[in-house]
Amino acid sequence: MTHILLTGSSRGIGAAIAASFAQDNIRLAGHGTRSGIPADFNQPGAPAALWHAALEQLGGTVDILINNAGVFEANPLDGDDAAWSAGWDRTMRINLTASAELCRLAVRHWQARGSGGRIVNIASRAAHRGDSPAHWHYAASKAGMVAMTKTIARAYARDHILAFAICPGFTMTGMAEDYLASRGGERLLADIPLGRVADAAEVAGMARYCALAAPPSMTGAVLDVNGASYVR
């Protein structure tokens, strides 16, 4: 049986990822604000507390870590200096630092076991293309996640520790719906050659593949799912 820790599992892409494992021989420890193990990633120590709670729930072993939790919050450039810095720090802590802390704990866990493991990081198209003027912090956090994934893949492949990143564009979740509404949905859809945003199940299928089926030689891969709105 494979043991998985999935962050942000209570809604959107995370809920779809959790559902994608329904027919597999999986024990899943979920984390979220609505269900699963609670942890506020804006608080120092929360990722480590989640990790240890998940280990206890899963009988002492995590085989796969999927970092999906994140926030997408506007941070206007013309705001108060202190508020802008606080918004930057909050997004970095939740989207990048918490993921890094969990990756570190996972790598050390697998090194101690000597049996390897897999990390799947849900990043964003913004890591490559950038985002709006109010979302410098979001794009930077996701670019950092991609760079971290590549570093882990290169550093620990010989330990059979594999790492993958998935970069969705707009995906039909609560965050995307709010963003589309705030910035003019028709104009944004016109920028997607496929003519629609991705479905959460499409992203979930890629996450499941990376977690369970991707060949080891794929480690370090960064996979796009954005309807050809950004190709590289």
PDB file of C-alpha atoms in Angstrom:
ATOM      1  CA  MET A   1       0.000   0.000   0.000  1.00  0.00           C
ATOM      2  CA  THR A   2       1.245   3.475  -0.925  1.00  0.00           C
ATOM      3  CA  HIS A   3       1.021   6.275   1.627  1.00  0.00           C
ATOM      4  CA  ILE A   4       0.457   9.817   0.357  1.00  0.00           C
ATOM      5  CA  LEU A   5       0.415  13.217   2.025  1.00  0.00           C
ATOM      6  CA  LEU A   6      -1.587  15.720  -0.042  1.00  0.00           C
ATOM      7  CA  THR A   7      -1.810  19.365   0.972  1.00  0.00           C
ATOM      8  CA  GLY A   8      -4.784  21.524   0.083  1.00  0.00           C
ATOM      9  CA  SER A   9      -6.948  18.449  -0.362  1.00  0.00           C
ATOM     10  CA  SER A  10     -10.328  19.861   0.625  1.00  0.00           C
ATOM     11  CA  ARG A  11     -11.288  21.670  -2.587  1.00  0.00           C
ATOM     12  CA  GLY A  12     -10.392  22.515  -6.162  1.00  0.00           C
ATOM     13  CA  ILE A  13      -7.399  20.749  -7.661  1.00  0.00           C
ATOM     14  CA  GLY A  14      -6.561  19.102  -4.336  1.00  0.00           C
ATOM     15  CA  ALA A  15      -9.981  17.498  -4.014  1.00  0.00           C
ATOM     16  CA  ALA A  16      -9.722  16.289  -7.607  1.00  0.00           C
ATOM     17  CA  ILE A  17      -6.286  14.799  -6.911  1.00  0.00           C
ATOM     18  CA  ALA A  18      -7.632  12.997  -3.851  1.00  0.00           C
ATOM     19  CA  ALA A  19     -10.534  11.623  -5.902  1.00  0.00           C
ATOM     20  CA  SER A  20      -8.160  10.403  -8.625  1.00  0.00           C
ATOM     21  CA  PHE A  21      -6.700   7.848  -6.205  1.00  0.00           C
ATOM     22  CA  ALA A  22     -10.082   6.312  -5.355  1.00  0.00           C
ATOM     23  CA  GLN A  23      -9.440   3.051  -7.210  1.00  0.00           C
ATOM     24  CA  ASP A  24      -5.804   2.696  -6.139  1.00  0.00           C
ATOM     25  CA  ASN A  25      -4.265   0.864  -3.202  1.00  0.00           C
ATOM     26  CA  ILE A  26      -3.661   4.153  -1.402  1.00  0.00           C
ATOM     27  CA  ARG A  27      -3.795   5.525   2.117  1.00  0.00           C
ATOM     28  CA  LEU A  28      -4.052   9.271   1.871  1.00  0.00           C
ATOM     29  CA  ALA A  29      -3.520  11.862   4.578  1.00  0.00           C
ATOM     30  CA  GLY A  30      -5.204  15.041   3.426  1.00  0.00           C
ATOM     31  CA  HIS A  31      -4.704  18.573   4.671  1.00  0.00           C
ATOM     32  CA  GLY A  32      -7.069  21.481   4.301  1.00  0.00           C
ATOM     33  CA  THR A  33      -9.172  24.202   5.824  1.00  0.00           C
ATOM     34  CA  ARG A  34     -12.417  22.287   5.289  1.00  0.00           C
ATOM     35  CA  SER A  35     -11.366  18.687   5.882  1.00  0.00           C
ATOM     36  CA  GLY A  36      -8.323  16.596   6.657  1.00  0.00           C
ATOM     37  CA  ILE A  37      -5.509  17.505   9.033  1.00  0.00           C
ATOM     38  CA  PRO A  38      -5.695  21.237   9.841  1.00  0.00           C
ATOM     39  CA  ALA A  39      -2.579  23.379   9.414  1.00  0.00           C
ATOM     40  CA  ASP A  40      -2.287  27.111   8.764  1.00  0.00           C
ATOM     41  CA  PHE A  41       0.784  27.410   6.550  1.00  0.00           C
ATOM     42  CA  ASN A  42       1.052  31.107   7.328  1.00  0.00           C
ATOM     43  CA  GLN A  43       2.151  30.101  10.820  1.00  0.00           C
ATOM     44  CA  PRO A  44       5.750  28.994  11.492  1.00  0.00           C
ATOM     45  CA  GLY A  45       5.899  25.360  12.508  1.00  0.00           C
ATOM     46  CA  ALA A  46       2.622  24.403  10.825  1.00  0.00           C
ATOM     47  CA  PRO A  47       4.179  22.360   7.989  1.00  0.00           C
ATOM     48  CA  ALA A  48       6.262  20.311  10.434  1.00  0.00           C
ATOM     49  CA  ALA A  49       3.213  19.740  12.640  1.00  0.00           C
ATOM     50  CA  LEU A  50       1.282  18.547   9.579  1.00  0.00           C
ATOM     51  CA  TRP A  51       4.108  16.210   8.568  1.00  0.00           C
ATOM     52  CA  HIS A  52       4.265  14.554  11.962  1.00  0.00           C
ATOM     53  CA  ALA A  53       0.465  14.271  12.179  1.00  0.00           C
ATOM     54  CA  ALA A  54       0.411  12.644   8.730  1.00  0.00           C
ATOM     55  CA  LEU A  55       3.154  10.213   9.741  1.00  0.00           C
ATOM     56  CA  GLU A  56       1.104   9.205  12.762  1.00  0.00           C
ATOM     57  CA  GLN A  57      -2.034   8.785  10.663  1.00  0.00           C
ATOM     58  CA  LEU A  58      -0.201   6.739   8.043  1.00  0.00           C
ATOM     59  CA  GLY A  59       1.589   4.438  10.444  1.00  0.00           C
ATOM     60  CA  GLY A  60       4.987   6.100  10.303  1.00  0.00           C
ATOM     61  CA  THR A  61       5.550   6.160   6.546  1.00  0.00           C
ATOM     62  CA  VAL A  62       4.959   8.694   3.775  1.00  0.00           C
ATOM     63  CA  ASP A  63       5.855   7.455   0.285  1.00  0.00           C
ATOM     64  CA  ILE A  64       4.640  10.403  -1.777  1.00  0.00           C
ATOM     65  CA  LEU A  65       4.300  14.099  -0.978  1.00  0.00           C
ATOM     66  CA  ILE A  66       2.012  16.237  -3.134  1.00  0.00           C
ATOM     67  CA  ASN A  67       2.313  19.973  -2.451  1.00  0.00           C
ATOM     68  CA  ASN A  68      -0.878  21.541  -3.736  1.00  0.00           C
ATOM     69  CA  ALA A  69      -1.926  24.069  -1.075  1.00  0.00           C
ATOM     70  CA  GLY A  70      -1.605  27.702  -2.063  1.00  0.00           C
ATOM     71  CA  VAL A  71      -3.164  31.141  -2.124  1.00  0.00           C
ATOM     72  CA  PHE A  72      -3.794  33.570  -4.972  1.00  0.00           C
ATOM     73  CA  GLU A  73      -4.389  36.973  -3.431  1.00  0.00           C
ATOM     74  CA  ALA A  74      -4.048  40.375  -5.074  1.00  0.00           C
ATOM     75  CA  ASN A  75      -1.332  42.649  -3.722  1.00  0.00           C
ATOM     76  CA  PRO A  76      -1.658  46.018  -5.519  1.00  0.00           C
ATOM     77  CA  LEU A  77       1.578  47.867  -6.148  1.00  0.00           C
ATOM     78  CA  ASP A  78       0.153  51.184  -4.956  1.00  0.00           C
ATOM     79  CA  GLY A  79      -0.861  49.873  -1.547  1.00  0.00           C
ATOM     80  CA  ASP A  80       0.688  50.749   1.767  1.00  0.00           C
ATOM     81  CA  ASP A  81       4.348  49.679   1.986  1.00  0.00           C
ATOM     82  CA  ALA A  82       3.850  47.559   5.072  1.00  0.00           C
ATOM     83  CA  ALA A  83       0.704  45.935   3.662  1.00  0.00           C
ATOM     84  CA  TRP A  84       2.468  45.111   0.376  1.00  0.00           C
ATOM     85  CA  SER A  85       5.389  43.520   2.209  1.00  0.00           C
ATOM     86  CA  ALA A  86       3.022  41.576   4.454  1.00  0.00           C
ATOM     87  CA  GLY A  87       1.121  40.304   1.409  1.00  0.00           C
ATOM     88  CA  TRP A  88       4.369  39.256  -0.227  1.00  0.00           C
ATOM     89  CA  ASP A  89       5.533  37.416   2.894  1.00  0.00           C
ATOM     90  CA  ARG A  90       2.183  35.646   3.370  1.00  0.00           C
ATOM     91  CA  THR A  91       2.087  34.302  -0.187  1.00  0.00           C
ATOM     92  CA  MET A  92       5.729  33.237  -0.069  1.00  0.00           C
ATOM     93  CA  ARG A  93       5.273  31.450   3.232  1.00  0.00           C
ATOM     94  CA  ILE A  94       2.129  29.587   2.179  1.00  0.00           C
ATOM     95  CA  ASN A  95       3.021  28.822  -1.440  1.00  0.00           C
ATOM     96  CA  LEU A  96       6.779  28.265  -1.261  1.00  0.00           C
ATOM     97  CA  THR A  97       8.242  28.093   2.245  1.00  0.00           C
ATOM     98  CA  ALA A  98       5.688  25.588   3.534  1.00  0.00           C
ATOM     99  CA  SER A  99       6.263  23.408   0.479  1.00  0.00           C
ATOM    100  CA  ALA A 100      10.023  23.640   0.969  1.00  0.00           C
ATOM    101  CA  GLU A 101       9.750  22.646   4.620  1.00  0.00           C
ATOM    102  CA  LEU A 102       7.627  19.629   3.715  1.00  0.00           C
ATOM    103  CA  CYS A 103      10.013  18.649   0.905  1.00  0.00           C
ATOM    104  CA  ARG A 104      12.933  18.817   3.313  1.00  0.00           C
ATOM    105  CA  LEU A 105      11.168  16.603   5.848  1.00  0.00           C
ATOM    106  CA  ALA A 106      10.208  14.153   3.101  1.00  0.00           C
ATOM    107  CA  VAL A 107      13.753  13.938   1.715  1.00  0.00           C
ATOM    108  CA  ARG A 108      15.199  13.328   5.161  1.00  0.00           C
ATOM    109  CA  HIS A 109      12.510  10.709   5.877  1.00  0.00           C
ATOM    110  CA  TRP A 110      13.317   8.827   2.681  1.00  0.00           C
ATOM    111  CA  GLN A 111      17.049   9.082   3.208  1.00  0.00           C
ATOM    112  CA  ALA A 112      16.614   7.547   6.648  1.00  0.00           C
ATOM    113  CA  ARG A 113      14.501   4.725   5.220  1.00  0.00           C
ATOM    114  CA  GLY A 114      16.799   4.203   2.246  1.00  0.00           C
ATOM    115  CA  SER A 115      13.896   3.333  -0.032  1.00  0.00           C
ATOM    116  CA  GLY A 116      13.226   6.558  -1.926  1.00  0.00           C
ATOM    117  CA  GLY A 117      10.010   8.483  -2.540  1.00  0.00           C
ATOM    118  CA  ARG A 118       8.272  10.959  -4.824  1.00  0.00           C
ATOM    119  CA  ILE A 119       7.411  14.647  -4.653  1.00  0.00           C
ATOM    120  CA  VAL A 120       4.796  16.257  -6.891  1.00  0.00           C
ATOM    121  CA  ASN A 121       4.641  20.042  -6.682  1.00  0.00           C
ATOM    122  CA  ILE A 122       1.675  21.905  -8.135  1.00  0.00           C
ATOM    123  CA  ALA A 123       3.181  25.137  -9.451  1.00  0.00           C
ATOM    124  CA  SER A 124       1.663  27.412 -12.118  1.00  0.00           C
ATOM    125  CA  ARG A 125       1.990  28.764 -15.627  1.00  0.00           C
ATOM    126  CA  ALA A 126       2.902  32.001 -13.846  1.00  0.00           C
ATOM    127  CA  ALA A 127       6.274  30.454 -12.938  1.00  0.00           C
ATOM    128  CA  HIS A 128       7.268  30.853 -16.601  1.00  0.00           C
ATOM    129  CA  ARG A 129       4.979  33.530 -18.006  1.00  0.00           C
ATOM    130  CA  GLY A 130       4.582  35.790 -14.987  1.00  0.00           C
ATOM    131  CA  ASP A 131       1.244  37.161 -13.813  1.00  0.00           C
ATOM    132  CA  SER A 132      -0.635  40.424 -13.343  1.00  0.00           C
ATOM    133  CA  PRO A 133       0.862  43.587 -11.769  1.00  0.00           C
ATOM    134  CA  ALA A 134      -0.960  42.702  -8.553  1.00  0.00           C
ATOM    135  CA  HIS A 135       0.526  39.203  -8.422  1.00  0.00           C
ATOM    136  CA  TRP A 136       4.308  39.558  -8.467  1.00  0.00           C
ATOM    137  CA  HIS A 137       4.443  37.476  -5.306  1.00  0.00           C
ATOM    138  CA  TYR A 138       2.352  34.641  -6.730  1.00  0.00           C
ATOM    139  CA  ALA A 139       4.491  34.313  -9.865  1.00  0.00           C
ATOM    140  CA  ALA A 140       7.687  34.460  -7.810  1.00  0.00           C
ATOM    141  CA  SER A 141       6.468  31.815  -5.380  1.00  0.00           C
ATOM    142  CA  LYS A 142       5.607  29.406  -8.182  1.00  0.00           C
ATOM    143  CA  ALA A 143       8.880  30.054 -10.015  1.00  0.00           C
ATOM    144  CA  GLY A 144      10.640  29.220  -6.767  1.00  0.00           C
ATOM    145  CA  MET A 145       8.675  25.989  -6.521  1.00  0.00           C
ATOM    146  CA  VAL A 146       9.784  24.961 -10.014  1.00  0.00           C
ATOM    147  CA  ALA A 147      13.435  25.747  -9.249  1.00  0.00           C
ATOM    148  CA  MET A 148      13.177  23.827  -5.978  1.00  0.00           C
ATOM    149  CA  THR A 149      11.713  20.810  -7.790  1.00  0.00           C
ATOM    150  CA  LYS A 150      14.573  20.738 -10.282  1.00  0.00           C
ATOM    151  CA  THR A 151      17.125  21.064  -7.495  1.00  0.00           C
ATOM    152  CA  ILE A 152      15.630  18.171  -5.543  1.00  0.00           C
ATOM    153  CA  ALA A 153      15.500  16.014  -8.670  1.00  0.00           C
ATOM    154  CA  ARG A 154      19.168  16.644  -9.465  1.00  0.00           C
ATOM    155  CA  ALA A 155      20.384  16.316  -5.901  1.00  0.00           C
ATOM    156  CA  TYR A 156      18.651  13.129  -4.807  1.00  0.00           C
ATOM    157  CA  ALA A 157      17.966  10.978  -7.882  1.00  0.00           C
ATOM    158  CA  ARG A 158      20.705   8.572  -6.788  1.00  0.00           C
ATOM    159  CA  ASP A 159      18.747   8.082  -3.563  1.00  0.00           C
ATOM    160  CA  HIS A 160      15.683   7.136  -5.654  1.00  0.00           C
ATOM    161  CA  ILE A 161      13.993  10.368  -4.591  1.00  0.00           C
ATOM    162  CA  LEU A 162      12.085  11.731  -7.579  1.00  0.00           C
ATOM    163  CA  ALA A 163      10.525  15.161  -8.031  1.00  0.00           C
ATOM    164  CA  PHE A 164       8.062  16.536 -10.566  1.00  0.00           C
ATOM    165  CA  ALA A 165       6.310  19.888 -11.035  1.00  0.00           C
ATOM    166  CA  ILE A 166       2.999  20.545 -12.760  1.00  0.00           C
ATOM    167  CA  CYS A 167       2.221  24.022 -14.076  1.00  0.00           C
ATOM    168  CA  PRO A 168      -1.482  24.591 -14.673  1.00  0.00           C
ATOM    169  CA  GLY A 169      -2.798  27.692 -16.352  1.00  0.00           C
ATOM    170  CA  PHE A 170      -6.293  28.791 -15.443  1.00  0.00           C
ATOM    171  CA  THR A 171      -8.119  25.857 -13.892  1.00  0.00           C
ATOM    172  CA  MET A 172     -11.788  25.808 -13.012  1.00  0.00           C
ATOM    173  CA  THR A 173     -11.531  26.187  -9.248  1.00  0.00           C
ATOM    174  CA  GLY A 174     -12.757  28.861  -6.870  1.00  0.00           C
ATOM    175  CA  MET A 175      -9.553  30.879  -7.319  1.00  0.00           C
ATOM    176  CA  ALA A 176      -9.782  30.808 -11.108  1.00  0.00           C
ATOM    177  CA  GLU A 177     -13.468  31.687 -11.140  1.00  0.00           C
ATOM    178  CA  ASP A 178     -12.816  34.752  -8.978  1.00  0.00           C
ATOM    179  CA  TYR A 179      -9.880  35.784 -11.146  1.00  0.00           C
ATOM    180  CA  LEU A 180     -11.790  35.358 -14.395  1.00  0.00           C
ATOM    181  CA  ALA A 181     -14.643  37.439 -13.041  1.00  0.00           C
ATOM    182  CA  SER A 182     -12.365  40.201 -11.774  1.00  0.00           C
ATOM    183  CA  ARG A 183     -10.322  40.555 -14.957  1.00  0.00           C
ATOM    184  CA  GLY A 184     -12.841  39.892 -17.728  1.00  0.00           C
ATOM    185  CA  GLY A 185     -13.377  36.266 -18.554  1.00  0.00           C
ATOM    186  CA  GLU A 186     -13.887  36.621 -22.299  1.00  0.00           C
ATOM    187  CA  ARG A 187     -10.592  38.442 -22.822  1.00  0.00           C
ATOM    188  CA  LEU A 188      -8.676  35.883 -20.809  1.00  0.00           C
ATOM    189  CA  LEU A 189     -10.302  32.950 -22.576  1.00  0.00           C
ATOM    190  CA  ALA A 190      -9.345  34.518 -25.903  1.00  0.00           C
ATOM    191  CA  ASP A 191      -5.706  34.086 -24.840  1.00  0.00           C
ATOM    192  CA  ILE A 192      -6.135  30.308 -24.498  1.00  0.00           C
ATOM    193  CA  PRO A 193      -5.965  28.585 -27.917  1.00  0.00           C
ATOM    194  CA  LEU A 194      -7.915  25.618 -26.561  1.00  0.00           C
ATOM    195  CA  GLY A 195     -10.789  28.035 -25.877  1.00  0.00           C
ATOM    196  CA  ARG A 196     -11.407  26.988 -22.281  1.00  0.00           C
ATOM    197  CA  VAL A 197      -9.680  26.744 -18.932  1.00  0.00           C
ATOM    198  CA  ALA A 198      -8.479  23.382 -17.699  1.00  0.00           C
ATOM    199  CA  ASP A 199     -10.676  21.146 -15.618  1.00  0.00           C
ATOM    200  CA  ALA A 200      -9.362  20.199 -12.195  1.00  0.00           C
ATOM    201  CA  ALA A 201      -9.609  16.533 -13.154  1.00  0.00           C
ATOM    202  CA  GLU A 202      -7.095  17.108 -15.961  1.00  0.00           C
ATOM    203  CA  VAL A 203      -4.528  18.460 -13.524  1.00  0.00           C
ATOM    204  CA  ALA A 204      -5.363  15.660 -11.098  1.00  0.00           C
ATOM    205  CA  GLY A 205      -4.705  13.035 -13.756  1.00  0.00           C
ATOM    206  CA  MET A 206      -1.238  14.435 -14.328  1.00  0.00           C
ATOM    207  CA  ALA A 207      -0.546  14.521 -10.586  1.00  0.00           C
ATOM    208  CA  ARG A 208      -1.654  10.908 -10.219  1.00  0.00           C
ATOM    209  CA  TYR A 209       0.592   9.883 -13.113  1.00  0.00           C
ATOM    210  CA  CYS A 210       3.613  11.604 -11.584  1.00  0.00           C
ATOM    211  CA  ALA A 211       2.888  10.112  -8.180  1.00  0.00           C
ATOM    212  CA  LEU A 212       2.314   6.522  -9.254  1.00  0.00           C
ATOM    213  CA  ALA A 213       3.355   5.812 -12.814  1.00  0.00           C
ATOM    214  CA  ALA A 214       5.910   8.234 -14.236  1.00  0.00           C
ATOM    215  CA  PRO A 215       9.192   6.457 -15.034  1.00  0.00           C
ATOM    216  CA  PRO A 216      12.140   7.401 -12.838  1.00  0.00           C
ATOM    217  CA  SER A 217      13.940   8.958 -15.818  1.00  0.00           C
ATOM    218  CA  MET A 218      11.238  11.646 -15.849  1.00  0.00           C
ATOM    219  CA  THR A 219      12.439  13.070 -12.549  1.00  0.00           C
ATOM    220  CA  GLY A 220      12.888  16.818 -12.766  1.00  0.00           C
ATOM    221  CA  ALA A 221      10.174  17.175 -15.404  1.00  0.00           C
ATOM    222  CA  VAL A 222       8.007  20.304 -15.384  1.00  0.00           C
ATOM    223  CA  LEU A 223       4.682  19.548 -17.061  1.00  0.00           C
ATOM    224  CA  ASP A 224       2.391  22.200 -18.511  1.00  0.00           C
ATOM    225  CA  VAL A 225      -1.406  22.045 -18.605  1.00  0.00           C
ATOM    226  CA  ASN A 226      -2.568  25.414 -19.921  1.00  0.00           C
ATOM    227  CA  GLY A 227      -4.373  24.917 -23.213  1.00  0.00           C
ATOM    228  CA  ALA A 228      -1.326  26.211 -25.142  1.00  0.00           C
ATOM    229  CA  SER A 229      -1.688  29.659 -23.577  1.00  0.00           C
ATOM    230  CA  TYR A 230       2.028  29.458 -22.816  1.00  0.00           C
ATOM    231  CA  VAL A 231       4.353  27.100 -24.657  1.00  0.00           C
ATOM    232  CA  ARG A 232       8.075  26.753 -24.135  1.00  0.00           C
TER     233      ARG A 232
END
